[in-house]
Amino acid sequence: MRNHQLGSAPITALVLAAACWGGATVITKHVLTDVPPLTLLVLQLTVSVVFLWAIVLMQRMRLPQRRDIVRLGGIGILNPGLAYTFGLLGLTYTTASMSTLLWAAEPILILGLAWLILCERLTRTLLVFSLLAITGVVLVAGIDVGVEQTSLLLGNGLILSGVACCALYTVLTRRMVTNLDPLLIVTLQQSLALAWALAIWPLEWAREGAVSLTTISPASWGWAALSGVLYYALAFWCYIIGLKQMPASMVGLFLNLIPIFGVGAAYLFLGERLTLVQSIGGVLILVAVVMVLRWQRGDATTASAAAPTGL
């Protein structure tokens, strides 16, 4: 078991992952007005998998043992397979702000699962600043009640199912990531996730009034491809790089940065304005993340001792 001082590389990787997810979320919400959810999932994952395999082949990387491929594939079906199937479907029934609030529960779920499955130590400091960050997320997202109640409950239930899948994904991947290259992990996981998406895609075709691929505009195809690279390939790759070097319970805290980047992208590209309350929420999130990083640097030996060495 290795003890090491927390460096800047995993922090940078996790911030980049949050930036990719936040920015690509804005693109995804825009594309969903023209492309059905499961079709968009297939398009995004196809582009991501082609992009990732191209890099793997260029680097001539060796595949892991079949046992590890099967395990990674199963986790890939969990996330992004099931998680984003639930998430995209849920987004069509609930508001964007409510979706953001529900996803704010993911870091807390990761904390609990990391303690339960990985035996990571949960300190009062980490819990306090995690709650502070979630408070910031609530302020950044705001509340929008302009949605019919039945649809809202269905959408919220779907999104919460996706949140649970993502939290479990982080903890299970943390158990394997120490012995495998992050690029290979993401590539294999998303290859199986694409197989899952292709398997359930016909369910969307069977719906009355299903959108034909020929009616999707060229612009939407382009935005879907871009969001696939950002949302899946780059974001997950950076996330696994950070997860390889930091405890899962701490990695989850960086997910609270996603709404900041999402709101920032909406401001830059959609002309949406940030309210005073949202600004305060953003500051709370940043303070929480920075303070935990300062605490982690001062207690690196204890934190690294909680990290597993693999299966």
PDB file of C-alpha atoms in Angstrom:
ATOM      1  CA  MET A   1       0.000   0.000   0.000  1.00  0.00           C
ATOM      2  CA  ARG A   2       1.432   3.309  -1.124  1.00  0.00           C
ATOM      3  CA  ASN A   3       1.595   6.514   0.879  1.00  0.00           C
ATOM      4  CA  HIS A   4       2.094   9.591  -1.267  1.00  0.00           C
ATOM      5  CA  GLN A   5       1.628  13.321  -1.065  1.00  0.00           C
ATOM      6  CA  LEU A   6      -1.393  14.559  -2.991  1.00  0.00           C
ATOM      7  CA  GLY A   7      -0.093  16.156  -6.196  1.00  0.00           C
ATOM      8  CA  SER A   8      -1.617  18.529  -8.706  1.00  0.00           C
ATOM      9  CA  ALA A   9      -2.170  15.927 -11.465  1.00  0.00           C
ATOM     10  CA  PRO A  10      -5.252  14.194  -9.959  1.00  0.00           C
ATOM     11  CA  ILE A  11      -6.721  17.540  -8.907  1.00  0.00           C
ATOM     12  CA  THR A  12      -6.292  18.939 -12.420  1.00  0.00           C
ATOM     13  CA  ALA A  13      -7.779  15.787 -13.937  1.00  0.00           C
ATOM     14  CA  LEU A  14     -10.874  15.927 -11.715  1.00  0.00           C
ATOM     15  CA  VAL A  15     -11.426  19.632 -12.385  1.00  0.00           C
ATOM     16  CA  LEU A  16     -11.165  18.955 -16.129  1.00  0.00           C
ATOM     17  CA  ALA A  17     -13.651  16.091 -15.773  1.00  0.00           C
ATOM     18  CA  ALA A  18     -16.115  18.403 -14.014  1.00  0.00           C
ATOM     19  CA  ALA A  19     -15.580  21.043 -16.719  1.00  0.00           C
ATOM     20  CA  CYS A  20     -16.249  18.522 -19.498  1.00  0.00           C
ATOM     21  CA  TRP A  21     -19.394  17.219 -17.804  1.00  0.00           C
ATOM     22  CA  GLY A  22     -20.681  20.692 -16.981  1.00  0.00           C
ATOM     23  CA  GLY A  23     -20.095  22.120 -20.445  1.00  0.00           C
ATOM     24  CA  ALA A  24     -21.333  19.033 -22.279  1.00  0.00           C
ATOM     25  CA  THR A  25     -24.492  18.978 -20.139  1.00  0.00           C
ATOM     26  CA  VAL A  26     -25.508  22.300 -21.685  1.00  0.00           C
ATOM     27  CA  ILE A  27     -24.895  20.870 -25.164  1.00  0.00           C
ATOM     28  CA  THR A  28     -26.797  17.683 -24.323  1.00  0.00           C
ATOM     29  CA  LYS A  29     -29.844  19.580 -23.040  1.00  0.00           C
ATOM     30  CA  HIS A  30     -29.845  21.596 -26.271  1.00  0.00           C
ATOM     31  CA  VAL A  31     -29.563  18.501 -28.501  1.00  0.00           C
ATOM     32  CA  LEU A  32     -32.374  16.719 -26.615  1.00  0.00           C
ATOM     33  CA  THR A  33     -34.825  19.181 -28.197  1.00  0.00           C
ATOM     34  CA  ASP A  34     -34.083  17.568 -31.580  1.00  0.00           C
ATOM     35  CA  VAL A  35     -32.832  14.052 -30.745  1.00  0.00           C
ATOM     36  CA  PRO A  36     -34.651  11.437 -28.585  1.00  0.00           C
ATOM     37  CA  PRO A  37     -32.818  10.366 -25.388  1.00  0.00           C
ATOM     38  CA  LEU A  38     -31.801   6.803 -26.308  1.00  0.00           C
ATOM     39  CA  THR A  39     -30.817   7.837 -29.827  1.00  0.00           C
ATOM     40  CA  LEU A  40     -28.630  10.559 -28.355  1.00  0.00           C
ATOM     41  CA  LEU A  41     -27.053   8.077 -25.933  1.00  0.00           C
ATOM     42  CA  VAL A  42     -26.174   5.752 -28.831  1.00  0.00           C
ATOM     43  CA  LEU A  43     -24.747   8.612 -30.904  1.00  0.00           C
ATOM     44  CA  GLN A  44     -22.666   9.979 -28.034  1.00  0.00           C
ATOM     45  CA  LEU A  45     -21.304   6.595 -26.963  1.00  0.00           C
ATOM     46  CA  THR A  46     -20.499   5.594 -30.554  1.00  0.00           C
ATOM     47  CA  VAL A  47     -18.391   8.705 -31.084  1.00  0.00           C
ATOM     48  CA  SER A  48     -16.746   8.288 -27.682  1.00  0.00           C
ATOM     49  CA  VAL A  49     -15.886   4.605 -28.211  1.00  0.00           C
ATOM     50  CA  VAL A  50     -14.417   5.248 -31.682  1.00  0.00           C
ATOM     51  CA  PHE A  51     -12.360   8.127 -30.259  1.00  0.00           C
ATOM     52  CA  LEU A  52     -11.059   6.048 -27.331  1.00  0.00           C
ATOM     53  CA  TRP A  53     -10.237   2.936 -29.362  1.00  0.00           C
ATOM     54  CA  ALA A  54      -8.337   5.089 -31.871  1.00  0.00           C
ATOM     55  CA  ILE A  55      -6.062   6.290 -29.059  1.00  0.00           C
ATOM     56  CA  VAL A  56      -5.674   2.774 -27.630  1.00  0.00           C
ATOM     57  CA  LEU A  57      -4.661   1.411 -31.039  1.00  0.00           C
ATOM     58  CA  MET A  58      -2.272   4.278 -31.747  1.00  0.00           C
ATOM     59  CA  GLN A  59      -0.542   3.631 -28.425  1.00  0.00           C
ATOM     60  CA  ARG A  60      -0.580  -0.146 -29.068  1.00  0.00           C
ATOM     61  CA  MET A  61      -1.834  -0.829 -25.575  1.00  0.00           C
ATOM     62  CA  ARG A  62      -2.258  -4.426 -24.427  1.00  0.00           C
ATOM     63  CA  LEU A  63      -5.665  -5.524 -23.244  1.00  0.00           C
ATOM     64  CA  PRO A  64      -6.009  -6.785 -19.660  1.00  0.00           C
ATOM     65  CA  GLN A  65      -6.884 -10.363 -18.779  1.00  0.00           C
ATOM     66  CA  ARG A  66     -10.304 -11.661 -19.793  1.00  0.00           C
ATOM     67  CA  ARG A  67     -11.424 -11.698 -16.153  1.00  0.00           C
ATOM     68  CA  ASP A  68     -10.741  -7.965 -15.838  1.00  0.00           C
ATOM     69  CA  ILE A  69     -12.443  -7.248 -19.173  1.00  0.00           C
ATOM     70  CA  VAL A  70     -15.617  -8.964 -17.952  1.00  0.00           C
ATOM     71  CA  ARG A  71     -15.579  -7.071 -14.650  1.00  0.00           C
ATOM     72  CA  LEU A  72     -14.947  -3.722 -16.332  1.00  0.00           C
ATOM     73  CA  GLY A  73     -17.654  -4.447 -18.865  1.00  0.00           C
ATOM     74  CA  GLY A  74     -20.177  -5.089 -16.129  1.00  0.00           C
ATOM     75  CA  ILE A  75     -19.281  -1.818 -14.438  1.00  0.00           C
ATOM     76  CA  GLY A  76     -19.547  -0.054 -17.812  1.00  0.00           C
ATOM     77  CA  ILE A  77     -23.121  -1.264 -18.223  1.00  0.00           C
ATOM     78  CA  LEU A  78     -23.795   0.251 -14.791  1.00  0.00           C
ATOM     79  CA  ASN A  79     -22.278   3.584 -15.845  1.00  0.00           C
ATOM     80  CA  PRO A  80     -22.539   5.115 -18.385  1.00  0.00           C
ATOM     81  CA  GLY A  81     -24.985   2.426 -19.575  1.00  0.00           C
ATOM     82  CA  LEU A  82     -27.800   2.311 -17.018  1.00  0.00           C
ATOM     83  CA  ALA A  83     -26.902   5.590 -15.311  1.00  0.00           C
ATOM     84  CA  TYR A  84     -27.191   7.746 -18.402  1.00  0.00           C
ATOM     85  CA  THR A  85     -30.163   5.819 -19.762  1.00  0.00           C
ATOM     86  CA  PHE A  86     -32.026   6.744 -16.577  1.00  0.00           C
ATOM     87  CA  GLY A  87     -30.566  10.254 -16.567  1.00  0.00           C
ATOM     88  CA  LEU A  88     -31.470  11.159 -20.153  1.00  0.00           C
ATOM     89  CA  LEU A  89     -34.962   9.692 -19.841  1.00  0.00           C
ATOM     90  CA  GLY A  90     -35.458  11.522 -16.552  1.00  0.00           C
ATOM     91  CA  LEU A  91     -34.410  14.828 -18.102  1.00  0.00           C
ATOM     92  CA  THR A  92     -37.353  14.616 -20.500  1.00  0.00           C
ATOM     93  CA  TYR A  93     -39.807  14.532 -17.560  1.00  0.00           C
ATOM     94  CA  THR A  94     -38.294  16.930 -15.029  1.00  0.00           C
ATOM     95  CA  THR A  95     -36.630  20.335 -15.018  1.00  0.00           C
ATOM     96  CA  ALA A  96     -32.935  20.939 -15.558  1.00  0.00           C
ATOM     97  CA  SER A  97     -32.599  22.615 -12.161  1.00  0.00           C
ATOM     98  CA  MET A  98     -34.318  19.735 -10.359  1.00  0.00           C
ATOM     99  CA  SER A  99     -32.040  17.308 -12.182  1.00  0.00           C
ATOM    100  CA  THR A 100     -29.006  19.210 -10.918  1.00  0.00           C
ATOM    101  CA  LEU A 101     -30.326  19.109  -7.358  1.00  0.00           C
ATOM    102  CA  LEU A 102     -30.849  15.356  -7.491  1.00  0.00           C
ATOM    103  CA  TRP A 103     -27.372  14.746  -8.902  1.00  0.00           C
ATOM    104  CA  ALA A 104     -26.029  16.677  -5.913  1.00  0.00           C
ATOM    105  CA  ALA A 105     -26.827  13.575  -3.856  1.00  0.00           C
ATOM    106  CA  GLU A 106     -24.130  11.583  -5.664  1.00  0.00           C
ATOM    107  CA  PRO A 107     -21.139  12.724  -3.534  1.00  0.00           C
ATOM    108  CA  ILE A 108     -23.004  11.770  -0.343  1.00  0.00           C
ATOM    109  CA  LEU A 109     -23.857   8.349  -1.780  1.00  0.00           C
ATOM    110  CA  ILE A 110     -20.203   7.899  -2.748  1.00  0.00           C
ATOM    111  CA  LEU A 111     -19.159   8.766   0.806  1.00  0.00           C
ATOM    112  CA  GLY A 112     -21.463   6.117   2.232  1.00  0.00           C
ATOM    113  CA  LEU A 113     -20.526   3.426  -0.282  1.00  0.00           C
ATOM    114  CA  ALA A 114     -16.801   4.169   0.060  1.00  0.00           C
ATOM    115  CA  TRP A 115     -17.127   3.672   3.807  1.00  0.00           C
ATOM    116  CA  LEU A 116     -19.241   0.518   3.413  1.00  0.00           C
ATOM    117  CA  ILE A 117     -17.396  -1.221   0.536  1.00  0.00           C
ATOM    118  CA  LEU A 118     -13.872   0.237   0.551  1.00  0.00           C
ATOM    119  CA  CYS A 119     -13.610   0.850   4.313  1.00  0.00           C
ATOM    120  CA  GLU A 120     -12.444   4.415   3.670  1.00  0.00           C
ATOM    121  CA  ARG A 121     -12.334   6.581   6.780  1.00  0.00           C
ATOM    122  CA  LEU A 122     -14.975   9.316   6.914  1.00  0.00           C
ATOM    123  CA  THR A 123     -13.899  12.297   8.981  1.00  0.00           C
ATOM    124  CA  ARG A 124     -16.042  15.082  10.365  1.00  0.00           C
ATOM    125  CA  THR A 125     -14.114  17.568   8.216  1.00  0.00           C
ATOM    126  CA  LEU A 126     -14.957  15.744   4.991  1.00  0.00           C
ATOM    127  CA  LEU A 127     -18.622  15.375   5.935  1.00  0.00           C
ATOM    128  CA  VAL A 128     -18.991  19.047   6.899  1.00  0.00           C
ATOM    129  CA  PHE A 129     -17.436  20.383   3.706  1.00  0.00           C
ATOM    130  CA  SER A 130     -19.379  17.875   1.591  1.00  0.00           C
ATOM    131  CA  LEU A 131     -22.612  19.227   3.064  1.00  0.00           C
ATOM    132  CA  LEU A 132     -21.372  22.777   2.455  1.00  0.00           C
ATOM    133  CA  ALA A 133     -20.700  21.924  -1.191  1.00  0.00           C
ATOM    134  CA  ILE A 134     -24.157  20.372  -1.608  1.00  0.00           C
ATOM    135  CA  THR A 135     -25.700  23.527  -0.137  1.00  0.00           C
ATOM    136  CA  GLY A 136     -23.839  25.432  -2.824  1.00  0.00           C
ATOM    137  CA  VAL A 137     -25.216  23.120  -5.510  1.00  0.00           C
ATOM    138  CA  VAL A 138     -28.768  23.761  -4.273  1.00  0.00           C
ATOM    139  CA  LEU A 139     -28.204  27.521  -4.526  1.00  0.00           C
ATOM    140  CA  VAL A 140     -26.615  27.271  -7.980  1.00  0.00           C
ATOM    141  CA  ALA A 141     -29.419  25.095  -9.356  1.00  0.00           C
ATOM    142  CA  GLY A 142     -32.368  26.944  -7.864  1.00  0.00           C
ATOM    143  CA  ILE A 143     -35.904  25.534  -7.883  1.00  0.00           C
ATOM    144  CA  ASP A 144     -38.266  25.402 -10.854  1.00  0.00           C
ATOM    145  CA  VAL A 145     -41.792  24.170 -10.103  1.00  0.00           C
ATOM    146  CA  GLY A 146     -43.245  24.751 -13.568  1.00  0.00           C
ATOM    147  CA  VAL A 147     -43.662  21.043 -14.321  1.00  0.00           C
ATOM    148  CA  GLU A 148     -46.705  18.783 -13.962  1.00  0.00           C
ATOM    149  CA  GLN A 149     -46.414  16.806 -10.705  1.00  0.00           C
ATOM    150  CA  THR A 150     -46.784  13.267 -12.107  1.00  0.00           C
ATOM    151  CA  SER A 151     -44.125  13.836 -14.756  1.00  0.00           C
ATOM    152  CA  LEU A 152     -41.894  15.427 -12.140  1.00  0.00           C
ATOM    153  CA  LEU A 153     -42.100  12.370  -9.870  1.00  0.00           C
ATOM    154  CA  LEU A 154     -41.349  10.002 -12.753  1.00  0.00           C
ATOM    155  CA  GLY A 155     -38.421  12.102 -13.938  1.00  0.00           C
ATOM    156  CA  ASN A 156     -37.008  12.470 -10.440  1.00  0.00           C
ATOM    157  CA  GLY A 157     -37.258   8.724  -9.832  1.00  0.00           C
ATOM    158  CA  LEU A 158     -35.391   7.966 -13.051  1.00  0.00           C
ATOM    159  CA  ILE A 159     -32.658  10.479 -12.263  1.00  0.00           C
ATOM    160  CA  LEU A 160     -32.216   9.180  -8.712  1.00  0.00           C
ATOM    161  CA  SER A 161     -31.771   5.691 -10.162  1.00  0.00           C
ATOM    162  CA  GLY A 162     -29.038   7.092 -12.402  1.00  0.00           C
ATOM    163  CA  VAL A 163     -27.406   8.831  -9.443  1.00  0.00           C
ATOM    164  CA  ALA A 164     -27.262   5.558  -7.500  1.00  0.00           C
ATOM    165  CA  CYS A 165     -25.672   3.782 -10.489  1.00  0.00           C
ATOM    166  CA  CYS A 166     -23.009   6.489 -10.795  1.00  0.00           C
ATOM    167  CA  ALA A 167     -22.134   6.388  -7.101  1.00  0.00           C
ATOM    168  CA  LEU A 168     -21.781   2.605  -7.147  1.00  0.00           C
ATOM    169  CA  TYR A 169     -19.695   2.882 -10.335  1.00  0.00           C
ATOM    170  CA  THR A 170     -17.166   5.170  -8.636  1.00  0.00           C
ATOM    171  CA  VAL A 171     -16.677   2.817  -5.706  1.00  0.00           C
ATOM    172  CA  LEU A 172     -16.456  -0.373  -7.786  1.00  0.00           C
ATOM    173  CA  THR A 173     -14.057   1.194 -10.293  1.00  0.00           C
ATOM    174  CA  ARG A 174     -11.856   2.422  -7.426  1.00  0.00           C
ATOM    175  CA  ARG A 175     -11.271  -1.219  -6.475  1.00  0.00           C
ATOM    176  CA  MET A 176      -9.790  -1.999  -9.905  1.00  0.00           C
ATOM    177  CA  VAL A 177      -8.181   1.237 -11.030  1.00  0.00           C
ATOM    178  CA  THR A 178      -4.870   0.844  -9.176  1.00  0.00           C
ATOM    179  CA  ASN A 179      -3.737  -2.019 -11.418  1.00  0.00           C
ATOM    180  CA  LEU A 180      -5.015  -0.892 -14.840  1.00  0.00           C
ATOM    181  CA  ASP A 181      -4.466   2.062 -17.171  1.00  0.00           C
ATOM    182  CA  PRO A 182      -7.319   4.640 -16.961  1.00  0.00           C
ATOM    183  CA  LEU A 183      -7.595   4.825 -20.763  1.00  0.00           C
ATOM    184  CA  LEU A 184      -8.127   1.069 -21.044  1.00  0.00           C
ATOM    185  CA  ILE A 185     -10.647   1.116 -18.207  1.00  0.00           C
ATOM    186  CA  VAL A 186     -12.763   3.826 -19.837  1.00  0.00           C
ATOM    187  CA  THR A 187     -12.510   2.271 -23.311  1.00  0.00           C
ATOM    188  CA  LEU A 188     -13.636  -1.176 -22.174  1.00  0.00           C
ATOM    189  CA  GLN A 189     -16.372   0.175 -19.916  1.00  0.00           C
ATOM    190  CA  GLN A 190     -17.872   2.366 -22.622  1.00  0.00           C
ATOM    191  CA  SER A 191     -17.642  -0.373 -25.255  1.00  0.00           C
ATOM    192  CA  LEU A 192     -19.950  -2.524 -23.126  1.00  0.00           C
ATOM    193  CA  ALA A 193     -22.108   0.507 -22.333  1.00  0.00           C
ATOM    194  CA  LEU A 194     -22.537   1.058 -26.087  1.00  0.00           C
ATOM    195  CA  ALA A 195     -23.606  -2.577 -26.492  1.00  0.00           C
ATOM    196  CA  TRP A 196     -26.228  -1.982 -23.779  1.00  0.00           C
ATOM    197  CA  ALA A 197     -27.444   1.208 -25.480  1.00  0.00           C
ATOM    198  CA  LEU A 198     -27.743  -0.551 -28.855  1.00  0.00           C
ATOM    199  CA  ALA A 199     -29.695  -3.394 -27.228  1.00  0.00           C
ATOM    200  CA  ILE A 200     -32.355  -1.087 -25.759  1.00  0.00           C
ATOM    201  CA  TRP A 201     -32.422   1.397 -28.658  1.00  0.00           C
ATOM    202  CA  PRO A 202     -35.235  -0.465 -30.529  1.00  0.00           C
ATOM    203  CA  LEU A 203     -37.536   0.269 -27.585  1.00  0.00           C
ATOM    204  CA  GLU A 204     -37.458   3.914 -28.630  1.00  0.00           C
ATOM    205  CA  TRP A 205     -38.224   3.089 -32.265  1.00  0.00           C
ATOM    206  CA  ALA A 206     -41.362   1.210 -31.202  1.00  0.00           C
ATOM    207  CA  ARG A 207     -42.852   4.305 -29.591  1.00  0.00           C
ATOM    208  CA  GLU A 208     -45.600   6.095 -31.477  1.00  0.00           C
ATOM    209  CA  GLY A 209     -44.282   9.234 -33.137  1.00  0.00           C
ATOM    210  CA  ALA A 210     -40.644   8.134 -32.890  1.00  0.00           C
ATOM    211  CA  VAL A 211     -38.205  10.518 -34.562  1.00  0.00           C
ATOM    212  CA  SER A 212     -36.499   9.268 -37.727  1.00  0.00           C
ATOM    213  CA  LEU A 213     -32.724   9.670 -38.000  1.00  0.00           C
ATOM    214  CA  THR A 214     -33.217  11.408 -41.340  1.00  0.00           C
ATOM    215  CA  THR A 215     -35.121  14.247 -39.655  1.00  0.00           C
ATOM    216  CA  ILE A 216     -32.257  15.126 -37.296  1.00  0.00           C
ATOM    217  CA  SER A 217     -30.525  18.298 -38.436  1.00  0.00           C
ATOM    218  CA  PRO A 218     -26.815  18.305 -39.401  1.00  0.00           C
ATOM    219  CA  ALA A 219     -26.160  20.758 -36.574  1.00  0.00           C
ATOM    220  CA  SER A 220     -27.623  18.341 -34.033  1.00  0.00           C
ATOM    221  CA  TRP A 221     -25.446  15.529 -35.405  1.00  0.00           C
ATOM    222  CA  GLY A 222     -22.400  17.735 -34.937  1.00  0.00           C
ATOM    223  CA  TRP A 223     -23.335  18.810 -31.410  1.00  0.00           C
ATOM    224  CA  ALA A 224     -24.116  15.199 -30.479  1.00  0.00           C
ATOM    225  CA  ALA A 225     -20.664  14.124 -31.681  1.00  0.00           C
ATOM    226  CA  LEU A 226     -18.929  16.921 -29.766  1.00  0.00           C
ATOM    227  CA  SER A 227     -20.865  16.177 -26.583  1.00  0.00           C
ATOM    228  CA  GLY A 228     -19.967  12.486 -26.947  1.00  0.00           C
ATOM    229  CA  VAL A 229     -16.249  13.259 -26.890  1.00  0.00           C
ATOM    230  CA  LEU A 230     -16.573  15.727 -24.008  1.00  0.00           C
ATOM    231  CA  TYR A 231     -19.230  14.008 -21.903  1.00  0.00           C
ATOM    232  CA  TYR A 232     -18.001  10.444 -22.171  1.00  0.00           C
ATOM    233  CA  ALA A 233     -14.475  10.072 -23.582  1.00  0.00           C
ATOM    234  CA  LEU A 234     -12.599  13.004 -22.032  1.00  0.00           C
ATOM    235  CA  ALA A 235     -14.680  13.426 -18.868  1.00  0.00           C
ATOM    236  CA  PHE A 236     -14.541   9.759 -17.841  1.00  0.00           C
ATOM    237  CA  TRP A 237     -10.871   9.464 -18.789  1.00  0.00           C
ATOM    238  CA  CYS A 238      -9.944  12.424 -16.587  1.00  0.00           C
ATOM    239  CA  TYR A 239     -12.222  11.166 -13.811  1.00  0.00           C
ATOM    240  CA  ILE A 240     -10.544   7.747 -13.716  1.00  0.00           C
ATOM    241  CA  ILE A 241      -7.094   9.385 -13.685  1.00  0.00           C
ATOM    242  CA  GLY A 242      -8.124  11.282 -10.549  1.00  0.00           C
ATOM    243  CA  LEU A 243      -9.828   8.241  -9.029  1.00  0.00           C
ATOM    244  CA  LYS A 244      -6.634   6.230  -9.473  1.00  0.00           C
ATOM    245  CA  GLN A 245      -4.721   8.558  -7.137  1.00  0.00           C
ATOM    246  CA  MET A 246      -7.314   9.752  -4.608  1.00  0.00           C
ATOM    247  CA  PRO A 247      -9.808   8.105  -2.217  1.00  0.00           C
ATOM    248  CA  ALA A 248     -13.302   7.684  -3.698  1.00  0.00           C
ATOM    249  CA  SER A 249     -14.839   9.594  -0.790  1.00  0.00           C
ATOM    250  CA  MET A 250     -12.795  12.660  -1.715  1.00  0.00           C
ATOM    251  CA  VAL A 251     -13.167  12.291  -5.483  1.00  0.00           C
ATOM    252  CA  GLY A 252     -16.925  12.614  -5.112  1.00  0.00           C
ATOM    253  CA  LEU A 253     -16.519  16.133  -3.761  1.00  0.00           C
ATOM    254  CA  PHE A 254     -15.229  17.333  -7.137  1.00  0.00           C
ATOM    255  CA  LEU A 255     -18.537  16.380  -8.749  1.00  0.00           C
ATOM    256  CA  ASN A 256     -20.039  19.412  -7.024  1.00  0.00           C
ATOM    257  CA  LEU A 257     -18.028  21.569  -9.438  1.00  0.00           C
ATOM    258  CA  ILE A 258     -20.114  20.356 -12.387  1.00  0.00           C
ATOM    259  CA  PRO A 259     -23.006  22.830 -11.840  1.00  0.00           C
ATOM    260  CA  ILE A 260     -20.531  25.728 -11.714  1.00  0.00           C
ATOM    261  CA  PHE A 261     -19.138  24.817 -15.121  1.00  0.00           C
ATOM    262  CA  GLY A 262     -22.641  24.093 -16.398  1.00  0.00           C
ATOM    263  CA  VAL A 263     -23.979  27.476 -15.345  1.00  0.00           C
ATOM    264  CA  GLY A 264     -20.833  29.131 -16.702  1.00  0.00           C
ATOM    265  CA  ALA A 265     -21.275  27.422 -20.077  1.00  0.00           C
ATOM    266  CA  ALA A 266     -24.940  28.444 -20.164  1.00  0.00           C
ATOM    267  CA  TYR A 267     -23.873  32.039 -19.459  1.00  0.00           C
ATOM    268  CA  LEU A 268     -21.229  32.046 -22.215  1.00  0.00           C
ATOM    269  CA  PHE A 269     -23.070  30.154 -24.956  1.00  0.00           C
ATOM    270  CA  LEU A 270     -26.778  30.564 -24.191  1.00  0.00           C
ATOM    271  CA  GLY A 271     -26.749  34.061 -22.721  1.00  0.00           C
ATOM    272  CA  GLU A 272     -28.238  32.926 -19.394  1.00  0.00           C
ATOM    273  CA  ARG A 273     -27.518  35.222 -16.468  1.00  0.00           C
ATOM    274  CA  LEU A 274     -26.183  34.197 -13.060  1.00  0.00           C
ATOM    275  CA  THR A 275     -28.214  35.414 -10.069  1.00  0.00           C
ATOM    276  CA  LEU A 276     -26.731  36.608  -6.788  1.00  0.00           C
ATOM    277  CA  VAL A 277     -27.926  33.443  -5.035  1.00  0.00           C
ATOM    278  CA  GLN A 278     -26.293  31.268  -7.697  1.00  0.00           C
ATOM    279  CA  SER A 279     -23.058  33.221  -7.310  1.00  0.00           C
ATOM    280  CA  ILE A 280     -23.103  32.633  -3.550  1.00  0.00           C
ATOM    281  CA  GLY A 281     -23.698  28.929  -4.179  1.00  0.00           C
ATOM    282  CA  GLY A 282     -20.728  28.792  -6.527  1.00  0.00           C
ATOM    283  CA  VAL A 283     -18.507  30.407  -3.911  1.00  0.00           C
ATOM    284  CA  LEU A 284     -19.634  27.878  -1.278  1.00  0.00           C
ATOM    285  CA  ILE A 285     -18.753  24.979  -3.589  1.00  0.00           C
ATOM    286  CA  LEU A 286     -15.312  26.390  -4.345  1.00  0.00           C
ATOM    287  CA  VAL A 287     -14.618  27.075  -0.661  1.00  0.00           C
ATOM    288  CA  ALA A 288     -15.619  23.517   0.273  1.00  0.00           C
ATOM    289  CA  VAL A 289     -13.399  21.924  -2.384  1.00  0.00           C
ATOM    290  CA  VAL A 290     -10.392  24.139  -1.604  1.00  0.00           C
ATOM    291  CA  MET A 291     -10.673  23.564   2.149  1.00  0.00           C
ATOM    292  CA  VAL A 292     -10.873  19.781   1.742  1.00  0.00           C
ATOM    293  CA  LEU A 293      -7.811  19.865  -0.506  1.00  0.00           C
ATOM    294  CA  ARG A 294      -5.912  21.857   2.125  1.00  0.00           C
ATOM    295  CA  TRP A 295      -6.985  19.395   4.795  1.00  0.00           C
ATOM    296  CA  GLN A 296      -6.048  16.441   2.587  1.00  0.00           C
ATOM    297  CA  ARG A 297      -2.565  17.799   1.920  1.00  0.00           C
ATOM    298  CA  GLY A 298      -2.028  18.160   5.649  1.00  0.00           C
ATOM    299  CA  ASP A 299      -3.253  14.623   6.319  1.00  0.00           C
ATOM    300  CA  ALA A 300      -1.974  12.787   3.229  1.00  0.00           C
ATOM    301  CA  THR A 301      -0.654   9.770   5.079  1.00  0.00           C
ATOM    302  CA  THR A 302      -3.984   9.007   6.768  1.00  0.00           C
ATOM    303  CA  ALA A 303      -5.969   9.481   3.553  1.00  0.00           C
ATOM    304  CA  SER A 304      -3.698   7.312   1.419  1.00  0.00           C
ATOM    305  CA  ALA A 305      -3.739   4.561   4.046  1.00  0.00           C
ATOM    306  CA  ALA A 306      -7.478   4.221   3.428  1.00  0.00           C
ATOM    307  CA  ALA A 307      -7.008   3.601  -0.319  1.00  0.00           C
ATOM    308  CA  PRO A 308      -7.193  -0.054  -1.459  1.00  0.00           C
ATOM    309  CA  THR A 309      -4.439  -1.703  -3.468  1.00  0.00           C
ATOM    310  CA  GLY A 310      -6.739  -3.578  -5.830  1.00  0.00           C
ATOM    311  CA  LEU A 311      -8.609  -6.843  -5.906  1.00  0.00           C
TER     312      LEU A 311
END
